[in-house]
Short mmCIF file of C-alpha atoms in Angstrom, two decimals:
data_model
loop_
_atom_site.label_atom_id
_atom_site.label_comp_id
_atom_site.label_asym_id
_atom_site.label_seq_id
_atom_site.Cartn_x
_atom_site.Cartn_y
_atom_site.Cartn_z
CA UNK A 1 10.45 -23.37 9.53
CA UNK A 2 12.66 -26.35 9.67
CA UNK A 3 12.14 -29.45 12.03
CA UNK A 4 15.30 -31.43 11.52
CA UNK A 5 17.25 -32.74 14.57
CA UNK A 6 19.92 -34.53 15.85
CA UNK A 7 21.30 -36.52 18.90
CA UNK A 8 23.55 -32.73 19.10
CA UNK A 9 20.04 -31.02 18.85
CA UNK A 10 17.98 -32.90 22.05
CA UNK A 11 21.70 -32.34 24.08
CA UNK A 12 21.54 -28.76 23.22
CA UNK A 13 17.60 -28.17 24.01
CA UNK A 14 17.81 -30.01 27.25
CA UNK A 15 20.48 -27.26 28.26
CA UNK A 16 18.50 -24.48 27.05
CA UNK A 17 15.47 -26.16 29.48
CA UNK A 18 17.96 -25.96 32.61
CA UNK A 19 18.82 -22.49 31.53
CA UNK A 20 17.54 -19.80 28.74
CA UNK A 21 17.67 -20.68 25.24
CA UNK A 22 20.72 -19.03 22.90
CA UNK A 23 18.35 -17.13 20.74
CA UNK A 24 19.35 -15.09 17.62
CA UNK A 25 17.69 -12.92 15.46
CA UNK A 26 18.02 -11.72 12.07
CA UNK A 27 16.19 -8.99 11.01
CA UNK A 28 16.03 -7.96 7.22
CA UNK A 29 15.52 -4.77 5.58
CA UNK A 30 12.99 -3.19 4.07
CA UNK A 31 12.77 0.62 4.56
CA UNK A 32 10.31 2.62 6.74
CA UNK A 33 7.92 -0.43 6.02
CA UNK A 34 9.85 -2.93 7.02
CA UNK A 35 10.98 -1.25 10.10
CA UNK A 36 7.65 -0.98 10.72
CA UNK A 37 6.53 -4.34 10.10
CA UNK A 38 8.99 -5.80 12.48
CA UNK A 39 8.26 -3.66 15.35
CA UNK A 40 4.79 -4.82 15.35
CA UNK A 41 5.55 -8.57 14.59
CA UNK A 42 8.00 -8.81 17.66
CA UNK A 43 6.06 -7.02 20.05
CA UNK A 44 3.71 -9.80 19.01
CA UNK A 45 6.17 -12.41 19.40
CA UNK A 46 7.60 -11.34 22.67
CA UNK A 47 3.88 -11.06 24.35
CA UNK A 48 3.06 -14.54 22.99
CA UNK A 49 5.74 -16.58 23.79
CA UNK A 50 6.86 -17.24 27.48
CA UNK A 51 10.70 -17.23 28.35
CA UNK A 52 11.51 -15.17 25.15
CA UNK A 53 13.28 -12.04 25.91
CA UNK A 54 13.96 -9.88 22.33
CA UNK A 55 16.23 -7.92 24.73
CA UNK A 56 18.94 -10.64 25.64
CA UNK A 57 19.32 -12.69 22.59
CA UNK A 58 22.89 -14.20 22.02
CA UNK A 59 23.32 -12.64 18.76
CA UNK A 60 21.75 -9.38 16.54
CA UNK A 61 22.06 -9.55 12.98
CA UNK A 62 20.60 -6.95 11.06
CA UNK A 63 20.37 -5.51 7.54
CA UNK A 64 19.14 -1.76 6.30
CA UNK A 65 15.88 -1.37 8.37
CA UNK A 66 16.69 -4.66 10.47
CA UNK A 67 19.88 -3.27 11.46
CA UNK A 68 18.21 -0.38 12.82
CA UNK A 69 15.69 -2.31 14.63
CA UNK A 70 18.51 -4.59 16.15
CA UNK A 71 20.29 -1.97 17.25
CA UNK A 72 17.67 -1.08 19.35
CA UNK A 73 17.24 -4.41 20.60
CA UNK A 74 20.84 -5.27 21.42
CA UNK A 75 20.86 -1.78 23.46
CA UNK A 76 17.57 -2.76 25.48
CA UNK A 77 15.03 -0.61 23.85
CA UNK A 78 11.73 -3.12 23.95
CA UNK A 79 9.83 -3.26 20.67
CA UNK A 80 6.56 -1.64 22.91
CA UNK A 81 9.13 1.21 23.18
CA UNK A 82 9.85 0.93 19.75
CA UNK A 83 6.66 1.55 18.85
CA UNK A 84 6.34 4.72 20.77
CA UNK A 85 9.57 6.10 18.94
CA UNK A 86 8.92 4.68 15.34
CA UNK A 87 4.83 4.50 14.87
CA UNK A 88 3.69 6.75 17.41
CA UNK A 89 6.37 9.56 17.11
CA UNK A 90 3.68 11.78 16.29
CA UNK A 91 1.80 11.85 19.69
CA UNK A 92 4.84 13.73 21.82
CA UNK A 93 6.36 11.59 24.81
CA UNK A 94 9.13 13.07 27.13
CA UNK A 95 11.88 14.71 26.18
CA UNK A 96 13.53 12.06 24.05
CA UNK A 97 13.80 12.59 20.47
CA UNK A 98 11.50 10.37 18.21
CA UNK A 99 11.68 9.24 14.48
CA UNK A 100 10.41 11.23 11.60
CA UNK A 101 10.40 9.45 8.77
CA UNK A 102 10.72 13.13 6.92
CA UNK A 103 14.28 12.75 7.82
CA UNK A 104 14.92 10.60 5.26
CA UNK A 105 13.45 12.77 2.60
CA UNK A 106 16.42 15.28 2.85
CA UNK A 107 18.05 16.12 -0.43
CA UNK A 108 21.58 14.67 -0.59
CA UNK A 109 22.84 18.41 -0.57
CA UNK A 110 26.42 17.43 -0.40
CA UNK A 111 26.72 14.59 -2.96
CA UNK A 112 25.07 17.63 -4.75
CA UNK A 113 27.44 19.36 -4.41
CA UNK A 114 30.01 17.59 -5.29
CA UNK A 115 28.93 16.64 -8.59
CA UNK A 116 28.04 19.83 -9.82
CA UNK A 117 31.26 21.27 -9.22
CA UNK A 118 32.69 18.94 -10.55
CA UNK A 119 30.68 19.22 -14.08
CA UNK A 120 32.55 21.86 -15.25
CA UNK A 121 36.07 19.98 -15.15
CA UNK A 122 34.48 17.08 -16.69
CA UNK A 123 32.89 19.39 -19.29
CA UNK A 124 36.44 20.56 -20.66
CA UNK A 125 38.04 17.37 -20.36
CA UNK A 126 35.30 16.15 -22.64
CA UNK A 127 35.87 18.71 -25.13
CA UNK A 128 39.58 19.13 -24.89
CA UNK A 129 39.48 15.24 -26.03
CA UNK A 130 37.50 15.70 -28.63
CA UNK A 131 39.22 18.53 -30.12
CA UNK A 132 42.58 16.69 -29.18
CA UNK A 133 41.41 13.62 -31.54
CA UNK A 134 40.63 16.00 -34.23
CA UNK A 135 37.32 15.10 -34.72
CA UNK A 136 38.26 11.41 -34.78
CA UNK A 137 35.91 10.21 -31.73
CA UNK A 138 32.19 11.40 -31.65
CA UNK A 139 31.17 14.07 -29.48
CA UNK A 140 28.87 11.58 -27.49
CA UNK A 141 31.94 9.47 -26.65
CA UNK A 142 33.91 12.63 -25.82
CA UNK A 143 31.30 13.83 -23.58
CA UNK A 144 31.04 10.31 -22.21
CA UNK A 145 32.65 10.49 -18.66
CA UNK A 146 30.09 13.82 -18.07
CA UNK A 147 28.11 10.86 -16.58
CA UNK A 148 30.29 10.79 -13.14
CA UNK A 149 29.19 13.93 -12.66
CA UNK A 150 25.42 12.41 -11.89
CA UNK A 151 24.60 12.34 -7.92
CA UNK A 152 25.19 8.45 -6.57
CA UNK A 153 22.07 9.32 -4.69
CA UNK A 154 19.41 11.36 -4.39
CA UNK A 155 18.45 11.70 -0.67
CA UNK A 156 20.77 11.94 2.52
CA UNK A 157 21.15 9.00 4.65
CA UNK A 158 22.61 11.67 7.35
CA UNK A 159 19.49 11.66 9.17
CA UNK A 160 19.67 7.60 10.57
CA UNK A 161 22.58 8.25 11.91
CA UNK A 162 21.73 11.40 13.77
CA UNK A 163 18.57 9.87 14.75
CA UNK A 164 20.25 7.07 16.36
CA UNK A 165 23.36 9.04 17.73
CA UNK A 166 20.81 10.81 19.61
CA UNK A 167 18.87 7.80 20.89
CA UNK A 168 21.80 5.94 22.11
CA UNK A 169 23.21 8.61 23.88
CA UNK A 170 20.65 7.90 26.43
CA UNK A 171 22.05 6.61 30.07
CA UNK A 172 22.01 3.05 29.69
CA UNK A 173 22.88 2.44 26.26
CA UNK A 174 25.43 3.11 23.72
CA UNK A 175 26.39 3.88 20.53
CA UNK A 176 29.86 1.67 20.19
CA UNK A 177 29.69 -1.91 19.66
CA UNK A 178 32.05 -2.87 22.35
CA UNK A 179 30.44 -1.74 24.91
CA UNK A 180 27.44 -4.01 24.27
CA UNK A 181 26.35 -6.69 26.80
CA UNK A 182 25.22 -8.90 23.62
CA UNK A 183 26.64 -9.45 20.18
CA UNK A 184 25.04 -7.34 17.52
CA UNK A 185 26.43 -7.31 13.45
CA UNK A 186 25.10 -5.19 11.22
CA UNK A 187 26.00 -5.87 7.43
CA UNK A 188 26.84 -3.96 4.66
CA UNK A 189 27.97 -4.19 1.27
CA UNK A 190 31.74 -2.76 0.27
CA UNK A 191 30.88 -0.75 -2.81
CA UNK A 192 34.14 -1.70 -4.47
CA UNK A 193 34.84 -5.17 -3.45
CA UNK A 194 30.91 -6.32 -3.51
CA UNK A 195 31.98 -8.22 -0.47
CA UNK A 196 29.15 -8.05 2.38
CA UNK A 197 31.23 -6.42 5.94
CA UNK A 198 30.02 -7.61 9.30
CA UNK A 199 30.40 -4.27 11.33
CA UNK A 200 30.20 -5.33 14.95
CA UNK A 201 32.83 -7.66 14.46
CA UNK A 202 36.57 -7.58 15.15
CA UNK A 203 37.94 -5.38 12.76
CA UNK A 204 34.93 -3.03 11.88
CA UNK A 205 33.62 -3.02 15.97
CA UNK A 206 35.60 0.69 15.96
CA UNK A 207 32.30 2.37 13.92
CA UNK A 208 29.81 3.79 15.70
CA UNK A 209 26.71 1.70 15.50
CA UNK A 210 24.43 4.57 13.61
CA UNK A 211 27.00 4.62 11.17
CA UNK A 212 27.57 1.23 10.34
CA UNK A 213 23.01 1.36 10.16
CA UNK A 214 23.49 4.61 7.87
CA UNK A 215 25.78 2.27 5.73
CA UNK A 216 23.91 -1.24 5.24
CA UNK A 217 20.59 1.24 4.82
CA UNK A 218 22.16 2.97 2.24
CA UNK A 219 20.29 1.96 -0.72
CA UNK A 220 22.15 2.22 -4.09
CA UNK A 221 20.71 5.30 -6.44
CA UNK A 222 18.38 6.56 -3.60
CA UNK A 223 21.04 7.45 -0.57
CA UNK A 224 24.56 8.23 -1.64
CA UNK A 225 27.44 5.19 -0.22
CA UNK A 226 28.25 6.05 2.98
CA UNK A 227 32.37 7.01 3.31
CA UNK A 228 33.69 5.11 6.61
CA UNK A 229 37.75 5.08 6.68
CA UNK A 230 38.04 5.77 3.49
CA UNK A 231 36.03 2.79 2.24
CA UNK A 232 32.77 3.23 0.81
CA UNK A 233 29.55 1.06 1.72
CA UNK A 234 25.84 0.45 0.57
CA UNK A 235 23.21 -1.46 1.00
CA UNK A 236 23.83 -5.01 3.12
CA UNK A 237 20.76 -6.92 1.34
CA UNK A 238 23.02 -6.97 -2.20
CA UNK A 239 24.41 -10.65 -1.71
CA UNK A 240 22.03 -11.71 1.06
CA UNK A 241 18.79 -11.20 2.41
CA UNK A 242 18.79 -12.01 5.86
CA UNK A 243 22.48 -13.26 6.61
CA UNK A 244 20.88 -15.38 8.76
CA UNK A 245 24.07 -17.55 9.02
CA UNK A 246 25.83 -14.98 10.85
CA UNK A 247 23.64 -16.22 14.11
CA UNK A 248 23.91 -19.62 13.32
CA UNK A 249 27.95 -19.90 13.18
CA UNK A 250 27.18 -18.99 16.51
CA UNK A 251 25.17 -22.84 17.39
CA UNK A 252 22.74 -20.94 18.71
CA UNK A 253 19.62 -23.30 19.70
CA UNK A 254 16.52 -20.53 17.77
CA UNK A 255 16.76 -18.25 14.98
CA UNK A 256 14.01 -15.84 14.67
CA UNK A 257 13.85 -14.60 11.19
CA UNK A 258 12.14 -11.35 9.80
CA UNK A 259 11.58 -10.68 6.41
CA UNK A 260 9.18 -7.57 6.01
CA UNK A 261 9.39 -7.64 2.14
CA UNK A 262 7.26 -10.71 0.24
CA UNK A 263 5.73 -10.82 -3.30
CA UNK A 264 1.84 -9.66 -3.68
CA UNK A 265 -0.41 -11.98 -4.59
CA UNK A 266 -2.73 -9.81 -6.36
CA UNK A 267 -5.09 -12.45 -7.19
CA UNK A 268 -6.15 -13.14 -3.73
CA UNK A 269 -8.71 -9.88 -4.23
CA UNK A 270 -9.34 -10.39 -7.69
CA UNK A 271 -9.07 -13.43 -9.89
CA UNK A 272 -7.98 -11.43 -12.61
CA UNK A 273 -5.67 -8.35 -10.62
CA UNK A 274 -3.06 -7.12 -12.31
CA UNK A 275 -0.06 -5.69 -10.62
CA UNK A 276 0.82 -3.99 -14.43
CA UNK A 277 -2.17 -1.67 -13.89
CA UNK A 278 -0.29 0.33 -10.59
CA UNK A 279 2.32 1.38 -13.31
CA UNK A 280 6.18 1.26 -13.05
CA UNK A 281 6.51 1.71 -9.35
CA UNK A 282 4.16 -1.15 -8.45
CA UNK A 283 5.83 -3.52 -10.90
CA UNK A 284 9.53 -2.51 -10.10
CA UNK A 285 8.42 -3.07 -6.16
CA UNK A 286 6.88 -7.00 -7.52
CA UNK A 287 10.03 -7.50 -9.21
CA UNK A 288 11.86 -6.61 -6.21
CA UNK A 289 9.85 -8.79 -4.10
CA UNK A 290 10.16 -11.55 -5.84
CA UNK A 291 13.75 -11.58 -6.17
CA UNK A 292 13.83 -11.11 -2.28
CA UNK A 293 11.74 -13.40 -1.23
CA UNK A 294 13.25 -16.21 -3.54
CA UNK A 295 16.54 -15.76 -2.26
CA UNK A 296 14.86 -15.69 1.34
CA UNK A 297 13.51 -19.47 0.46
CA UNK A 298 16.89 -20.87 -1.07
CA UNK A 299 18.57 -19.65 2.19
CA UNK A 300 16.66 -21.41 4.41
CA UNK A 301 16.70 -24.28 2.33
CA UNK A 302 20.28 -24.37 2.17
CA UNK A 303 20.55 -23.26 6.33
CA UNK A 304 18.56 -26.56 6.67
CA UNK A 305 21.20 -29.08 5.56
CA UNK A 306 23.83 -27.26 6.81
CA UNK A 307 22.39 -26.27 9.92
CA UNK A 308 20.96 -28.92 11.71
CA UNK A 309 20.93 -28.60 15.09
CA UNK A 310 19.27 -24.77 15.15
CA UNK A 311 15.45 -23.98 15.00
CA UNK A 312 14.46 -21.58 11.98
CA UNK A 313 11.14 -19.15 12.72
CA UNK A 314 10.75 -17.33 9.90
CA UNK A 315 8.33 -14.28 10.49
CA UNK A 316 6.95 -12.85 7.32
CA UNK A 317 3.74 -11.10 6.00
CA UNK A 318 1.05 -12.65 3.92
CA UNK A 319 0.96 -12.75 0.43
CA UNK A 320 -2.44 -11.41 0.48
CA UNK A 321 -1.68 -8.26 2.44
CA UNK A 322 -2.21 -5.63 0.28
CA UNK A 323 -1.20 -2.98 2.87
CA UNK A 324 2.41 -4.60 3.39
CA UNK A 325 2.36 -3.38 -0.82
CA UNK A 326 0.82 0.08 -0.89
CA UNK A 327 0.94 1.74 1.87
CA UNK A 328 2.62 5.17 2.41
CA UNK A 329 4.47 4.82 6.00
CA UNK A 330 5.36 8.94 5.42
CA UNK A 331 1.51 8.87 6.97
CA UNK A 332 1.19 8.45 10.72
CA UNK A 333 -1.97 7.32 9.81
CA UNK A 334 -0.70 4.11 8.37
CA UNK A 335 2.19 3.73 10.22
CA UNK A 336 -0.01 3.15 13.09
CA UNK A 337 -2.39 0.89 10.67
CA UNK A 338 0.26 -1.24 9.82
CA UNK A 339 2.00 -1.99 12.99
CA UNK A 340 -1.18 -2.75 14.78
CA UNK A 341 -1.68 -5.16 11.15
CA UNK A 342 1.85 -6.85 12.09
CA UNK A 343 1.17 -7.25 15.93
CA UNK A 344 -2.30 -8.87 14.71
CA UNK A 345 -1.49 -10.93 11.90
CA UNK A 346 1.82 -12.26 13.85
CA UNK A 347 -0.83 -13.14 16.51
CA UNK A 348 -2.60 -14.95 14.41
CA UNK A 349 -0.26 -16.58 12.53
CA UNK A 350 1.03 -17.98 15.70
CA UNK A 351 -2.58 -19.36 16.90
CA UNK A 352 -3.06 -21.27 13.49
CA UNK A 353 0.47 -22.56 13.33
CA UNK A 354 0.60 -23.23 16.57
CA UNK A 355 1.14 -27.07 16.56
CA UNK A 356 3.45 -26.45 14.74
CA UNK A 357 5.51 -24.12 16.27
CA UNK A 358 4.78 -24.98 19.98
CA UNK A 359 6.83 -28.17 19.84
CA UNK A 360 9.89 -26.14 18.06
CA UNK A 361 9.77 -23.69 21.38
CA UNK A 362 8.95 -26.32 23.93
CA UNK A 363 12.45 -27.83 22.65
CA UNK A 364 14.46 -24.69 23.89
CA UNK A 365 12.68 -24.25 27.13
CA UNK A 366 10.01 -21.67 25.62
CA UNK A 367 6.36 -21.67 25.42
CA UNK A 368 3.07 -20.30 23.45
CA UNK A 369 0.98 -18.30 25.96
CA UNK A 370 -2.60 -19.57 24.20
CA UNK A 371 -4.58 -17.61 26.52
CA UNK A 372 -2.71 -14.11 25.01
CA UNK A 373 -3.17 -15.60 21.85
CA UNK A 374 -7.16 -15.88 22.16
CA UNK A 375 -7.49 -12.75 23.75
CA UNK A 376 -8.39 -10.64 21.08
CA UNK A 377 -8.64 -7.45 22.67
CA UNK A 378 -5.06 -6.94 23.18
CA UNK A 379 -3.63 -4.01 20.85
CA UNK A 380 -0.20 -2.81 20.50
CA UNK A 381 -0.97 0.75 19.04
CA UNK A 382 -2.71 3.41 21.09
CA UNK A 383 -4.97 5.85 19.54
CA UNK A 384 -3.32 9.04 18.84
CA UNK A 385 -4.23 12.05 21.10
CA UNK A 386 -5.90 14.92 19.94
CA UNK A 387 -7.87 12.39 17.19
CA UNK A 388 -11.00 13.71 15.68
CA UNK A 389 -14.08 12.54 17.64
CA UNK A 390 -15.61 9.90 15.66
CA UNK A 391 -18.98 11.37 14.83
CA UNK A 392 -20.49 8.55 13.02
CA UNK A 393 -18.60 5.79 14.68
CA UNK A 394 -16.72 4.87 11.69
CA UNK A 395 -13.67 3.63 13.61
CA UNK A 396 -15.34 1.93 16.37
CA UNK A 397 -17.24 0.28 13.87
CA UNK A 398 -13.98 -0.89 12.01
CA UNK A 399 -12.30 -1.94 15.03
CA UNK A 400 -15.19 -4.32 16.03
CA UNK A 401 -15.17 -6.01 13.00
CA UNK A 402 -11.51 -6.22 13.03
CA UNK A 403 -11.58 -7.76 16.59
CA UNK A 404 -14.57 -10.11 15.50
CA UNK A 405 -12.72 -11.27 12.25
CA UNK A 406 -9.67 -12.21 14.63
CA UNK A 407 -12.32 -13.81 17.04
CA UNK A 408 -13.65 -15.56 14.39
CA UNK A 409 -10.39 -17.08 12.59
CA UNK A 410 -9.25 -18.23 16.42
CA UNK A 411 -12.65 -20.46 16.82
CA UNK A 412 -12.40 -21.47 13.12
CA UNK A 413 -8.56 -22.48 13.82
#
């Protein structure tokens, strides 16, 4: 968060005060997670602040997951309603399809496929050189281009864009960036430039908009690039995080920034915790972390100086949330757990922050609604139907102390 203003800056806020505020978002990635994350941390945000309305900002920029969830925005689907399609898909509303996360466990048959047949042809070639050099190369260098014949990605992306084919066919929204009331981008990566696209723009507004999210979600070695005019595309988070920039070439007065993805402080539990001890997976996902959250911080360092006269929120997790690290979002269970975790610990974060941040909204015509922030029984996720009865009062008991914990922290803040 950023507090830097000019003469521009108090001309531009008293506008917004006459009229609503340009507000932008940018929304990073961070798979099933992160999607997750940011459903619950802008339900939060759109509850707690008065004059913000997620569903008629000026500009959508998203990234992998955060394209996803700004798609949704842009096309007017609340992030309450967002909740009921994402994180409580499992309790059957209506007739309109909602997510499975299973969908992105299906086996990238195709790309399958195509590599195995082509194995064979690669095979020969590889011997035919070898036998061609008269023995004169090794066999392992012979045999060397066999490795095209590996899969560029395990599991098929196929299923976002179906998903969200089917959800914007719905009366009322839409699936074609044109036909948008508000700007949305969603950024990907060309595989063979390493240049970052901005579909929603100009030349790339012709792709469907689950398309464009199948391509900047496309995460190299896990989902195969995604083929759009002949052009191939991955992930959108390869030069940039949050492309955060995007929104403010626009001089828009607020940026609200998500970034579901931040390092684990492992220490925080234990003096001594070692992240080493979860194995590979846990320290690869660290690594990763890191790496994203540093670039996240040099970003807005460098958006600072060159961006003035525009408000930076950035919305993140805590370093001490171990959830945000291990949970499995494949389980409704913790889906559910950790979007109620966002809603609650964006909540809070607001309350503590608050003279901080109240000033920065009061500048753009917005507001803090302290009473919704001290309320702590206000929940975002509803208990699932058909739940277990609660025999020993296990989960009353845990949601007591959660709601006296939050009670607590508001009085001690």
């Amino acid at each position: 968060m950023k507090a830097k203003h000019s003469t521009r800056t108090v001309a531009r806020s008293a506008a917004s005060r006459r009229g609503a505020p340009r507000v932008g978002l940018a929304l990073a990635g961070g798979g099933p997670l992160g999607a997750v994350y940011e459903i619950g941390a802008l339900a939060a945000l759109e509850e707690s602040i008065e004059g913000l309305d997620l569903n008629d900002a000026a500009i959508y920029v998203g990234i992998s997951a955060g394209g996803i969830i700004a798609a949704g925005l842009a096309n007017g689907i609340t992030p309450h309603e967002m909740c009921r399609l994402f994180v409580e898909s499992d309790t059957g509303h209506g007739k309109e399809e909602l997510f499975k996360p299973e969908i992105l466990l299906r086996p990238a048959w195709e790309e399958f496929g195509i590599r195995t047949a082509a194995f064979p042809i690669l095979l020969i070639s590889g011997l035919y050189h070898y036998l061609r050099r008269g023995g004169k190369s090794s066999m392992a260098s012979s045999l060397e281009r066999l490795k095209s014949a590996l899969p560029t990605g395990i599991l098929s992306g196929e299923g976002i864009h179906e998903f969200m084919q089917q959800a914007f066919s719905v009366k009322g929204r839409t699936n074609d960036f044109r036909e948008l009331r508000r700007r949305l981008i969603i950024v990907a990566t060309d595989l063979d430039s390493g240049e970052p696209v901005r579909f929603g723009q100009p030349d790339y507004e012709q792709v469907p908009i689950s398309r464009a999210a199948q391509a900047s979600a496309a995460v190299p070695g896990l989902f195969p690039p995604v083929e759009i005019d002949g052009r191939y595309y991955v992930d959108g988070a390869l030069r940039k995080t949050l492309h955060a920039s995007i929104a403010l070439d626009e001089e828009v007065d607020l940026v609200l920034c998500l970034n579901p993805i931040v390092p684990y402080n492992a220490r925080s539990l234990h003096p001594a915790g070692k992240v080493a001890q979860g194995g590979l997976l846990s320290v690869l996902s660290q690594s990763l972390r890191a790496i994203i959250h540093s670039r996240v911080e040099i970003g807005l360092a460098n958006y600072s100086v060159k961006y003035p006269d525009s408000d930076i929120l950035l919305i993140e997790p805590s370093t001490e949330d171990a959830d945000m690290f291990f949970t499995n979002l494949f389980s409704y269970t913790s889906r559910r757990r950790m979007c109620e975790n966002a809603y609650q610990n964006t909540r809070m974060m607001l309350w503590q922050r608050r003279k901080q941040i109240g000033p920065m909204l009061e500048r753009h015509g917005l507001r803090l609604k302290l009473s919704v922030l001290r309320d702590t029984s206000l929940t975002l996720v509803k208990k699932p139907t058909g739940e277990k009865e609660d025999r020993f009062g296990i989960n009353r008991l845990t949601e007591t102390l959660d709601s006296l914990e939050r009670h607590l922290k508001i009085v001690a803040g």
